[in-house]
Amino acid sequence: MSLNLQLVSWEESVAKHSIEEFVASAVDGPEAVPLPERIAVFDNDGTLWSEKPMPTQLHYVVQQWQDAIKADPSLAKRQPYRAVKDGDLAWLGRAIDKHYDGNDSDLELLVKAIVGLVEHNSVEDYARSVEEFYRTAQHPSLKRPYAETVYQPMVELLRYLEAHGFTCYIVSGGERDFMRSITEEYYGIPPERVIGSAYGLTYDWESSSLRYAASLSFFDDGEEKPKRIWSRIGRRPLLAVGNSNGDVPMLDFTKFGPRRGLSLLIHHDDDTNRGDPPYDAGAQSALAAAADRPYIRVSVKNDWTTLFPFTVQQRRDQ
Amino acid sequence: MSLNLQLVSWEESVAKHSIEEFVASAVDGPEAVPLPERIAVFDNDGTLWSEKPMPTQLHYVVQQWQDAIKADPSLAKRQPYRAVKDGDLAWLGRAIDKHYDGNDSDLELLVKAIVGLVEHNSVEDYARSVEEFYRTAQHPSLKRPYAETVYQPMVELLRYLEAHGFTCYIVSGGERDFMRSITEEYYGIPPERVIGSAYGLTYDWESSSLRYAASLSFFDDGEEKPKRIWSRIGRRPLLAVGNSNGDVPMLDFTKFGPRRGLSLLIHHDDDTNRGDPPYDAGAQSALAAAADRPYIRVSVKNDWTTLFPFTVQQRRDQ
């Protein structure tokens, strides 16, 4: 195996050794697993790339809303456009907090404005719009193209698993077709192996094409993740990686199957200013679950020697 | 290319030559298509295997109902169990006819009794039950295991396409997990490339497993086929094969994309007693659509030299 298929950005610690031992046992010996059944699943936001200060998809949506306000300033009289115009991104966060308190009125405004962006668009038109975003967008705090906000240790893990006969899938709460535009280039994962939340689709007989409906078909998070894994793959994964509360069912589904599985929980505990700030928000119940389950905890601070294809300092010096 | 990757069970006619010419143009020359985009989609019932006198799945369902009646004879007081007990399979057909006349009362009984068979079952338990069915079941009129009711010319087409870099998917109205038990063995198509109708799923935290809900999540027919193709694959197919009214959107979606596509419509017109009887039922609007669209019509009678891995006569002689 060539050097670039080693986990070079991983410290020589329990996390790396657990992965290597597990993969070796899946390839050879009494617990070897047939090739087609070596399935690995990866959350995206916070697992394969940075999700702070906001998921990339929200950046795209806000930019689209800003364009819509430019075209029709009267939109800014109502939410969520007013919040976007005023730069009040905290309003978006509060809409979600209110949802957990049983008040969905703001969340409904939010979802309605999100699906309104794609309604009637063909899947090809949407893909072009997303590709345009990625050509120019910069990560707001890391100040670099999103292509350089992928976690280098995870890209190495994808290649390492493939080199040992694994097939890797993304299983994310992010919107499926938004991810599909870049997963091949960023992660080497083709569109047929991208599982995510989905807008409704309608078939247009006149143009023989698919267009989006003004609806969210499902939100691929929590219990939905194992359900979508089954729908799409029809196999229970052998290895899973996540970082949030919504990843627990997927990590359990992988760990507690009839066969030995490996579930990794990434913990964003890095206070060294190498990249993302440390955070537990959205991961508290996953971290609590990990305490009484045989997950392997991956510390960003202690288990990864580097975060991005270029370090933040290298990028600043360019 | 070795001999067994030729279309040996196809006559030297327009259908075969159209396929060969199209595939050659996708591989080489000005219209060559990159490998990952060479996607082919196949209907199952009536396209990859026999669907007469009834789809295999209905055979399984009826057998399960018969077992349920043995365990609880009181079931036979009501439909659809009474029809099954009396051997009145025409009742099942009438329930569907009534649906098209706007009366869903019998269809609701039917669907309720079908989803009742799987409710609370884990996906693994259902797979075991289906595998048991296939081990012993015989096709009711061809009197042979279902493995020998696959169309030999279509299996050759799957291998021929693969040999030219195509990736083949099944896109069927049949239930996805029912097909997944046998598609690898019968067609060389793994579970992740089987698209079909689906029961609802629930995630069981206690056992970290997936169980069926008492619901049909969607019926993968008509407009649903291109929608599911997009959800699962994220690409527009290059080649599609179907035989029924419900295949027209998938054939159009393939034929009328931005790139040249090939859509094949199989016509069950074989009156030679080699296998299935000739029939147009369920295909009338597809045949009408084919008259004003550039589909390639495949005549079972004239374009296929043989139907099954063993001919009906060979099987009778065994």
XYZ file of C-alpha atoms in Angstrom:
636
model
C 0.000 0.000 0.000
C 1.404 3.392 -0.919
C 2.176 6.008 1.699
C -0.750 8.267 0.819
C -3.165 5.512 1.835
C -1.895 5.643 5.421
C -3.604 7.663 8.134
C -0.739 10.179 8.212
C -2.759 12.997 9.817
C -3.757 10.805 12.755
C -1.791 10.635 16.008
C -0.511 7.233 17.114
C -3.346 6.959 19.621
C -6.245 4.684 20.561
C -8.513 6.069 17.815
C -6.102 5.340 14.966
C -5.091 1.958 16.361
C -8.737 0.945 16.834
C -9.458 1.780 13.192
C -6.418 -0.107 11.923
C -7.150 -3.158 14.062
C -10.822 -3.194 13.045
C -10.108 -2.817 9.325
C -7.456 -5.563 9.462
C -9.966 -7.916 11.115
C -12.570 -7.158 8.410
C -10.063 -8.009 5.668
C -8.431 -11.165 7.070
C -8.975 -13.824 9.690
C -11.990 -15.347 11.438
C -14.051 -12.114 11.342
C -13.296 -11.270 7.686
C -16.239 -9.705 5.870
C -17.044 -10.274 2.167
C -16.119 -7.282 0.007
C -19.646 -6.122 -0.947
C -20.623 -6.005 2.737
C -17.797 -3.696 3.778
C -19.962 -0.580 4.006
C -18.875 2.591 5.806
C -21.149 5.579 6.440
C -20.109 9.146 7.238
C -22.030 12.102 8.533
C -20.967 15.260 6.652
C -21.334 18.552 8.615
C -18.867 18.463 11.505
C -17.604 15.009 10.484
C -16.176 15.336 6.971
C -15.918 19.129 7.012
C -16.344 22.172 9.215
C -19.905 23.083 10.253
C -19.100 26.208 12.291
C -20.129 29.006 12.416
C -22.920 27.575 10.229
C -23.431 24.650 7.880
C -22.361 25.500 4.321
C -25.895 24.956 3.116
C -27.174 27.794 5.324
C -24.521 30.054 3.798
C -25.883 29.193 0.344
C -29.496 29.734 1.402
C -28.739 33.105 2.986
C -26.898 34.224 -0.152
C -29.892 33.194 -2.282
C -32.224 35.129 0.028
C -29.977 38.183 -0.244
C -30.262 37.966 -4.033
C -34.050 37.620 -3.718
C -34.221 40.743 -1.512
C -32.165 42.688 -4.068
C -34.659 41.650 -6.762
C -37.689 42.378 -4.561
C -36.922 44.700 -1.588
C -40.472 44.314 -0.238
C -39.481 40.804 0.920
C -37.447 42.392 3.725
C -40.670 43.362 5.508
C -41.130 39.779 6.674
C -39.147 36.918 8.188
C -36.799 35.267 7.530
C -35.793 37.883 4.925
C -35.801 40.694 7.487
C -33.327 38.791 9.661
C -31.107 38.199 6.625
C -31.269 41.877 5.592
C -30.398 42.956 9.161
C -27.607 40.384 9.429
C -29.525 38.846 12.364
C -28.464 35.230 11.816
C -29.284 34.538 15.463
C -32.960 34.745 14.462
C -32.445 31.588 12.382
C -30.957 29.808 15.379
C -33.809 30.930 17.616
C -36.368 29.593 15.113
C -34.863 26.144 15.648
C -34.640 26.575 19.437
C -38.323 27.557 19.508
C -39.111 24.372 17.570
C -37.641 22.305 20.413
C -39.847 24.319 22.786
C -42.911 23.272 20.788
C -43.363 26.517 18.843
C -42.993 25.902 15.107
C -44.277 29.229 13.771
C -40.816 30.642 12.931
C -39.490 27.294 11.710
C -42.405 27.106 9.286
C -41.486 30.522 7.891
C -37.918 29.321 7.536
C -38.740 26.075 5.743
C -41.256 27.835 3.503
C -38.606 30.361 2.450
C -36.039 27.582 1.879
C -38.265 25.411 -0.317
C -39.438 28.570 -2.082
C -35.883 28.947 -3.410
C -36.051 25.678 -5.343
C -39.755 25.327 -6.198
C -40.274 24.633 -9.933
C -36.484 24.495 -10.526
C -35.275 21.500 -12.485
C -32.700 19.360 -10.696
C -30.149 20.438 -13.316
C -30.835 24.183 -12.749
C -30.393 23.761 -9.009
C -27.120 21.902 -9.535
C -25.836 24.785 -11.666
C -26.806 27.333 -8.986
C -25.033 25.326 -6.284
C -21.917 24.888 -8.444
C -21.825 28.659 -8.981
C -21.955 29.185 -5.207
C -19.034 26.846 -4.619
C -16.922 28.531 -7.290
C -16.806 31.793 -5.333
C -17.916 31.219 -1.729
C -15.448 31.518 1.146
C -15.821 29.923 4.572
C -16.832 32.918 6.755
C -14.340 32.399 9.602
C -11.623 30.212 8.032
C -11.482 32.584 5.005
C -10.807 29.887 2.438
C -12.760 28.032 -0.261
C -15.000 25.292 1.116
C -12.846 22.718 -0.700
C -10.190 23.460 1.924
C -12.513 23.095 4.917
C -12.696 19.302 4.565
C -10.973 17.436 7.366
C -7.766 15.958 6.000
C -7.757 13.032 8.513
C -11.233 12.015 7.334
C -10.311 12.180 3.642
C -7.387 9.890 4.521
C -9.816 7.567 6.320
C -12.062 7.401 3.226
C -9.111 6.424 1.021
C -7.744 4.017 3.645
C -11.083 2.211 3.870
C -11.430 2.032 0.077
C -7.920 0.583 -0.148
C -9.224 -2.205 2.108
C -12.298 -2.916 0.008
C -14.811 -0.712 1.817
C -17.479 1.267 -0.021
C -18.098 4.642 1.606
C -21.362 6.593 1.744
C -22.250 10.021 3.078
C -25.316 10.023 5.365
C -26.050 13.613 6.282
C -28.821 15.868 7.525
C -27.718 18.243 4.753
C -29.745 18.379 1.560
C -28.757 15.560 -0.768
C -28.545 17.419 -4.082
C -26.679 20.341 -2.488
C -23.960 17.907 -1.424
C -23.897 15.965 -4.677
C -22.367 18.917 -6.530
C -19.088 18.628 -4.627
C -18.786 15.213 -2.945
C -16.936 13.641 -5.885
C -14.362 16.430 -5.990
C -14.013 16.966 -2.225
C -14.303 13.378 -0.971
C -14.225 11.035 -3.972
C -17.852 10.026 -3.232
C -20.127 9.849 -6.313
C -23.758 11.094 -6.272
C -25.256 7.600 -5.939
C -23.512 7.284 -2.567
C -24.789 10.550 -1.119
C -27.701 10.142 1.301
C -29.279 13.279 2.755
C -32.417 15.292 3.381
C -34.540 15.817 0.289
C -36.911 18.313 -1.246
C -40.037 16.855 -2.814
C -39.768 16.102 -6.528
C -42.334 16.313 -9.310
C -42.076 14.777 -12.758
C -42.786 17.164 -15.623
C -44.106 15.204 -18.615
C -43.787 18.182 -20.969
C -40.004 18.524 -20.552
C -39.352 14.930 -19.364
C -37.542 16.408 -16.389
C -37.646 16.500 -12.607
C -38.510 19.677 -10.718
C -38.587 20.447 -7.021
C -41.853 20.790 -5.146
C -42.354 23.359 -2.374
C -41.862 20.749 0.321
C -39.256 19.026 2.399
C -39.693 15.308 1.713
C -37.802 14.233 4.839
C -35.083 15.429 7.201
C -32.301 12.859 7.264
C -31.364 13.030 10.922
C -31.700 10.836 14.004
C -33.897 7.757 13.399
C -34.169 8.709 9.742
C -30.481 7.927 9.164
C -30.656 4.125 9.635
C -33.958 4.112 7.717
C -32.367 5.900 4.753
C -29.279 3.695 4.958
C -31.517 0.667 4.572
C -33.584 2.218 1.787
C -30.528 3.200 -0.199
C -28.017 0.443 0.551
C -30.009 -2.508 1.894
C -27.144 -3.512 4.191
C -26.182 -2.700 7.759
C -22.913 -0.718 7.788
C -19.716 -2.109 9.257
C -18.269 1.277 10.200
C -19.926 4.618 10.977
C -18.616 8.072 11.857
C -20.594 11.001 13.231
C -20.300 13.952 15.594
C -23.843 15.022 16.568
C -26.914 13.931 18.516
C -28.586 13.056 15.233
C -25.913 10.463 14.504
C -26.623 8.205 17.499
C -29.149 5.875 15.782
C -26.741 5.401 12.854
C -23.834 4.717 15.224
C -25.963 2.228 17.216
C -27.309 0.557 14.066
C -23.705 -0.021 12.988
C -22.288 -1.007 16.379
C -25.049 -3.346 17.559
C -25.726 -5.423 14.458
C -25.269 -9.196 14.171
C -21.634 -8.571 13.227
C -18.857 -6.684 14.925
C -19.059 -3.002 13.909
C -16.991 0.098 14.612
C -18.615 3.422 15.496
C -16.562 6.588 15.826
C -17.769 9.791 17.481
C -15.757 12.896 16.661
C -15.481 15.381 19.522
C -14.782 19.001 18.629
C -12.561 19.765 21.611
C -9.759 21.600 19.860
C -8.898 24.865 21.663
C -5.571 25.380 19.858
C -6.881 27.804 17.218
C -5.925 25.398 14.383
C -9.404 25.605 12.869
C -12.893 25.265 14.368
C -13.478 26.518 17.911
C -14.245 23.776 20.441
C -17.994 23.080 20.819
C -20.382 20.543 22.351
C -23.611 22.233 21.197
C -25.724 19.739 19.250
C -23.539 16.893 20.486
C -24.355 16.706 24.197
C -26.619 13.682 24.034
C -24.245 11.925 21.626
C -21.341 12.492 24.022
C -23.520 11.234 26.880
C -24.513 8.178 24.797
C -20.848 7.497 24.048
C -20.133 7.308 27.777
C -22.103 4.059 28.148
C -21.605 2.619 24.651
C -18.516 1.085 23.047
C -18.032 3.920 20.564
C -14.508 5.065 19.848
C -14.178 8.759 20.691
C -12.058 10.800 18.285
C -10.648 13.949 19.850
C -9.988 16.616 17.243
C -7.376 18.108 19.553
C -5.509 14.949 20.480
C -6.125 12.468 17.641
C -5.615 14.652 14.575
C -2.198 16.103 13.744
C -3.668 18.492 11.194
C -7.207 19.528 10.253
C -7.294 20.796 6.683
C -5.485 20.165 3.390
C -3.752 23.495 4.137
C -3.419 24.727 7.701
C -5.133 27.995 8.508
C -1.689 29.569 8.950
C -0.478 28.336 5.524
C -3.583 29.818 3.932
C -3.080 33.157 5.741
C 0.534 33.251 4.538
C -0.364 32.645 0.887
C -14.684 -9.871 -25.289
C -15.603 -13.461 -24.516
C -18.506 -15.192 -26.243
C -20.771 -15.193 -23.194
C -20.806 -11.399 -23.232
C -22.479 -11.358 -26.639
C -26.238 -11.044 -27.067
C -26.499 -14.676 -28.225
C -30.221 -15.036 -27.448
C -31.124 -12.037 -29.597
C -32.083 -12.305 -33.267
C -30.021 -10.313 -35.773
C -32.744 -7.678 -35.966
C -33.261 -3.930 -35.484
C -33.532 -4.248 -31.686
C -30.169 -5.981 -31.242
C -28.409 -3.775 -33.775
C -29.801 -0.617 -32.141
C -28.430 -1.724 -28.778
C -25.016 -2.590 -30.215
C -24.751 0.659 -32.139
C -25.855 2.733 -29.133
C -23.462 1.025 -26.730
C -20.563 1.399 -29.177
C -21.296 5.140 -29.475
C -21.347 5.510 -25.660
C -17.935 3.835 -25.407
C -16.038 5.499 -28.275
C -16.217 8.477 -30.586
C -17.775 11.948 -30.415
C -20.743 10.841 -28.238
C -18.657 8.801 -25.764
C -19.932 9.028 -22.186
C -17.675 8.983 -19.090
C -17.798 5.635 -17.263
C -19.632 6.781 -14.096
C -22.428 8.257 -16.197
C -23.168 5.069 -18.102
C -26.291 4.204 -16.114
C -28.883 1.661 -17.293
C -32.238 1.076 -15.585
C -34.466 -1.981 -15.886
C -38.046 -2.599 -14.890
C -38.371 -6.068 -13.316
C -41.809 -7.730 -13.696
C -42.358 -8.463 -17.384
C -38.966 -6.996 -18.306
C -36.329 -9.068 -16.485
C -38.627 -11.997 -15.672
C -42.096 -13.365 -16.255
C -45.001 -11.506 -14.598
C -47.827 -13.787 -15.793
C -50.167 -15.146 -14.528
C -49.249 -12.938 -11.562
C -46.210 -11.073 -10.259
C -44.042 -13.304 -8.050
C -44.647 -11.001 -5.125
C -48.384 -11.696 -5.231
C -47.606 -15.419 -5.136
C -45.592 -14.852 -1.951
C -48.289 -12.688 -0.380
C -51.024 -15.230 -1.136
C -48.919 -18.016 0.356
C -48.382 -15.948 3.512
C -52.133 -15.305 3.760
C -52.803 -19.026 3.376
C -50.460 -19.687 6.307
C -52.232 -16.969 8.309
C -55.641 -18.582 7.603
C -54.312 -21.967 8.755
C -53.179 -20.345 12.004
C -56.450 -18.405 12.430
C -59.364 -19.824 10.365
C -61.640 -16.962 11.437
C -59.702 -14.701 9.054
C -61.458 -16.427 6.141
C -64.697 -14.652 7.060
C -63.370 -11.445 5.522
C -61.578 -10.203 2.430
C -59.036 -10.614 1.049
C -58.556 -13.838 3.048
C -61.924 -15.242 1.893
C -60.889 -14.830 -1.750
C -57.576 -16.553 -1.028
C -59.317 -19.420 0.815
C -61.774 -19.852 -2.082
C -58.999 -19.647 -4.699
C -60.780 -16.545 -6.077
C -57.685 -14.680 -7.274
C -59.905 -12.726 -9.668
C -61.164 -10.832 -6.587
C -57.673 -9.377 -6.207
C -57.685 -8.221 -9.821
C -61.168 -6.689 -9.411
C -59.986 -4.756 -6.345
C -57.449 -3.030 -8.584
C -59.966 -2.500 -11.416
C -62.372 -0.890 -8.920
C -59.561 1.439 -7.858
C -59.329 2.766 -11.398
C -63.117 3.284 -11.279
C -62.662 5.458 -8.177
C -63.720 2.848 -5.608
C -60.840 2.093 -3.239
C -62.678 0.120 -0.567
C -61.404 -3.305 -1.707
C -57.931 -2.000 -2.503
C -57.699 -0.636 1.037
C -58.540 -4.098 2.414
C -55.857 -5.544 0.159
C -53.111 -3.097 1.131
C -54.030 -3.396 4.815
C -53.692 -7.172 4.634
C -50.372 -6.897 2.741
C -48.729 -4.464 5.155
C -50.180 -6.513 8.037
C -47.894 -9.366 6.937
C -44.729 -7.369 7.603
C -45.755 -5.007 10.426
C -43.259 -5.142 13.339
C -41.014 -7.574 11.422
C -37.349 -6.653 11.344
C -35.873 -6.232 7.887
C -33.720 -9.317 8.553
C -36.750 -11.473 9.523
C -38.579 -10.479 6.357
C -35.516 -11.304 4.240
C -35.433 -14.783 5.805
C -39.126 -15.349 5.062
C -38.675 -14.268 1.448
C -35.596 -16.472 1.008
C -37.569 -19.450 2.340
C -40.296 -18.758 -0.248
C -37.794 -18.717 -3.095
C -36.206 -21.980 -1.961
C -39.406 -23.933 -2.644
C -41.791 -21.883 -4.804
C -42.580 -22.881 -8.379
C -43.865 -20.574 -11.081
C -47.555 -21.570 -11.318
C -47.803 -22.012 -15.101
C -44.184 -22.539 -16.186
C -43.729 -25.130 -13.399
C -40.151 -24.252 -12.599
C -38.246 -22.396 -9.893
C -38.435 -18.621 -10.244
C -34.679 -18.556 -10.887
C -35.513 -20.080 -14.278
C -38.222 -17.575 -15.176
C -35.700 -14.789 -15.785
C -35.416 -13.755 -19.419
C -32.126 -15.043 -20.759
C -31.816 -12.263 -23.404
C -32.122 -9.653 -20.654
C -29.513 -11.302 -18.436
C -27.223 -11.241 -21.479
C -28.015 -7.544 -21.941
C -27.082 -6.808 -18.291
C -23.710 -8.541 -18.742
C -23.155 -6.949 -22.150
C -23.743 -3.462 -20.734
C -21.470 -4.115 -17.760
C -18.755 -5.316 -20.118
C -19.005 -1.869 -21.724
C -18.723 0.030 -18.474
C -22.414 0.483 -17.684
C -23.796 0.240 -14.161
C -27.216 -1.435 -14.105
C -30.079 -0.758 -11.687
C -33.495 -2.360 -11.242
C -36.359 0.165 -11.052
C -39.531 -1.778 -10.353
C -43.033 -1.358 -8.978
C -42.293 -4.501 -6.971
C -41.396 -4.170 -3.312
C -37.717 -3.327 -2.912
C -36.745 -5.700 -0.100
C -38.677 -8.594 -1.676
C -36.497 -8.235 -4.775
C -33.252 -7.713 -2.895
C -33.235 -11.322 -1.701
C -32.661 -12.666 -5.195
C -31.408 -9.923 -7.519
C -27.737 -10.687 -6.884
C -28.189 -14.398 -7.663
C -30.671 -14.009 -10.539
C -29.334 -10.879 -12.235
C -25.984 -10.000 -10.664
C -27.517 -6.787 -9.240
C -26.595 -6.028 -5.599
C -29.138 -4.647 -3.065
C -27.865 -1.064 -3.312
C -28.886 -1.053 -6.979
C -32.457 -2.252 -6.418
C -35.073 0.519 -6.535
C -38.686 -0.411 -5.830
C -41.835 0.248 -3.832
C -41.290 0.386 -0.092
C -43.039 -0.353 3.156
C -42.649 2.264 5.868
C -39.765 1.676 8.274
C -39.403 2.417 11.973
C -36.197 2.471 13.967
C -36.267 0.416 17.170
C -33.827 1.913 19.701
C -34.118 -1.085 22.019
C -32.777 -3.593 19.485
C -30.934 -1.083 17.251
C -32.828 -2.532 14.312
C -35.256 -1.540 11.581
C -38.840 -2.812 11.546
C -41.629 -2.374 9.034
C -44.549 -0.080 9.748
C -48.110 -0.924 8.655
C -47.882 1.383 5.674
C -46.828 1.553 2.076
C -44.283 4.368 1.887
C -44.626 4.791 -1.888
C -45.537 2.822 -5.006
C -42.635 2.981 -7.431
C -44.555 3.214 -10.685
C -45.215 5.856 -13.359
C -43.961 9.323 -12.369
C -42.449 7.847 -9.223
C -39.836 5.939 -11.261
C -37.803 8.951 -12.497
C -38.206 10.537 -9.053
C -36.744 7.455 -7.357
C -34.009 7.180 -9.983
C -32.933 10.703 -9.097
C -33.188 10.135 -5.349
C -31.126 6.980 -5.505
C -28.652 7.607 -8.324
C -28.584 11.365 -8.874
C -27.995 10.909 -12.584
C -30.220 10.643 -15.633
C -29.939 7.148 -17.152
C -28.436 6.539 -20.567
C -30.460 3.406 -21.280
C -33.836 2.200 -19.969
C -35.917 -0.930 -20.528
C -39.550 -1.470 -19.564
C -42.724 -3.185 -20.728
C -45.676 -1.486 -18.989
C -47.661 1.749 -18.828
C -45.889 2.579 -15.584
C -42.536 2.608 -17.370
C -43.299 5.492 -19.764
C -41.975 8.347 -17.544
C -38.734 6.406 -16.955
C -38.367 5.697 -20.698
C -39.049 9.378 -21.521
C -36.704 10.621 -18.781
C -33.959 8.502 -20.362
C -34.751 9.200 -23.991
C -35.321 12.970 -23.802
C -32.399 14.095 -21.623
C -29.650 16.499 -22.676
C -27.719 13.526 -24.053
C -28.641 10.840 -26.514
C -30.422 8.002 -24.679
C -31.827 4.616 -25.659
C -35.236 3.434 -24.433
C -36.439 -0.089 -25.125
C -40.061 -1.238 -24.781
C -40.544 -4.978 -24.583
C -43.744 -6.229 -26.235
C -45.136 -9.566 -25.054
C -46.400 -10.724 -28.429
C -45.141 -14.309 -28.370
C -47.889 -16.755 -29.385
C -45.532 -19.680 -29.943
C -46.053 -21.341 -26.553
C -42.349 -20.917 -25.656
C -43.194 -19.271 -22.358
C -45.551 -16.450 -21.416
C -48.799 -16.049 -23.347
C -49.010 -12.890 -25.497
C -50.575 -9.945 -23.639
C -51.071 -6.195 -23.980
C -52.965 -5.695 -20.694
C -51.206 -3.061 -18.596
C -49.119 -2.016 -21.608
C -51.681 -0.401 -23.906
C -50.748 3.198 -23.186
C -47.022 2.351 -23.312
C -47.473 0.754 -26.740
C -49.486 3.783 -27.859
C -46.757 6.101 -26.499
C -44.114 4.089 -28.372
C -45.957 4.756 -31.645
C -45.066 8.468 -31.544
C -41.786 8.295 -29.640
C -38.358 7.062 -30.742
C -38.399 4.033 -28.444
C -36.988 0.783 -29.780
C -39.679 -1.899 -29.632
C -38.460 -5.354 -28.615
C -40.738 -8.137 -29.824
C -40.501 -11.196 -27.584
C -41.604 -13.311 -30.525
C -39.304 -11.937 -33.191
C -36.305 -10.477 -31.360
C -35.537 -13.189 -28.807
C -34.334 -16.635 -29.903
C -34.966 -18.129 -26.479
C -36.734 -16.914 -23.335
C -35.358 -18.729 -20.297
C -32.077 -20.258 -19.116
C -33.788 -23.594 -19.864
C -36.597 -23.767 -22.405
C -39.967 -24.878 -21.103
C -39.563 -28.086 -23.117
C -36.123 -28.838 -21.611
C -37.558 -28.368 -18.143
C -40.522 -30.681 -18.931
C -38.074 -33.306 -20.183
C -35.907 -33.226 -17.061
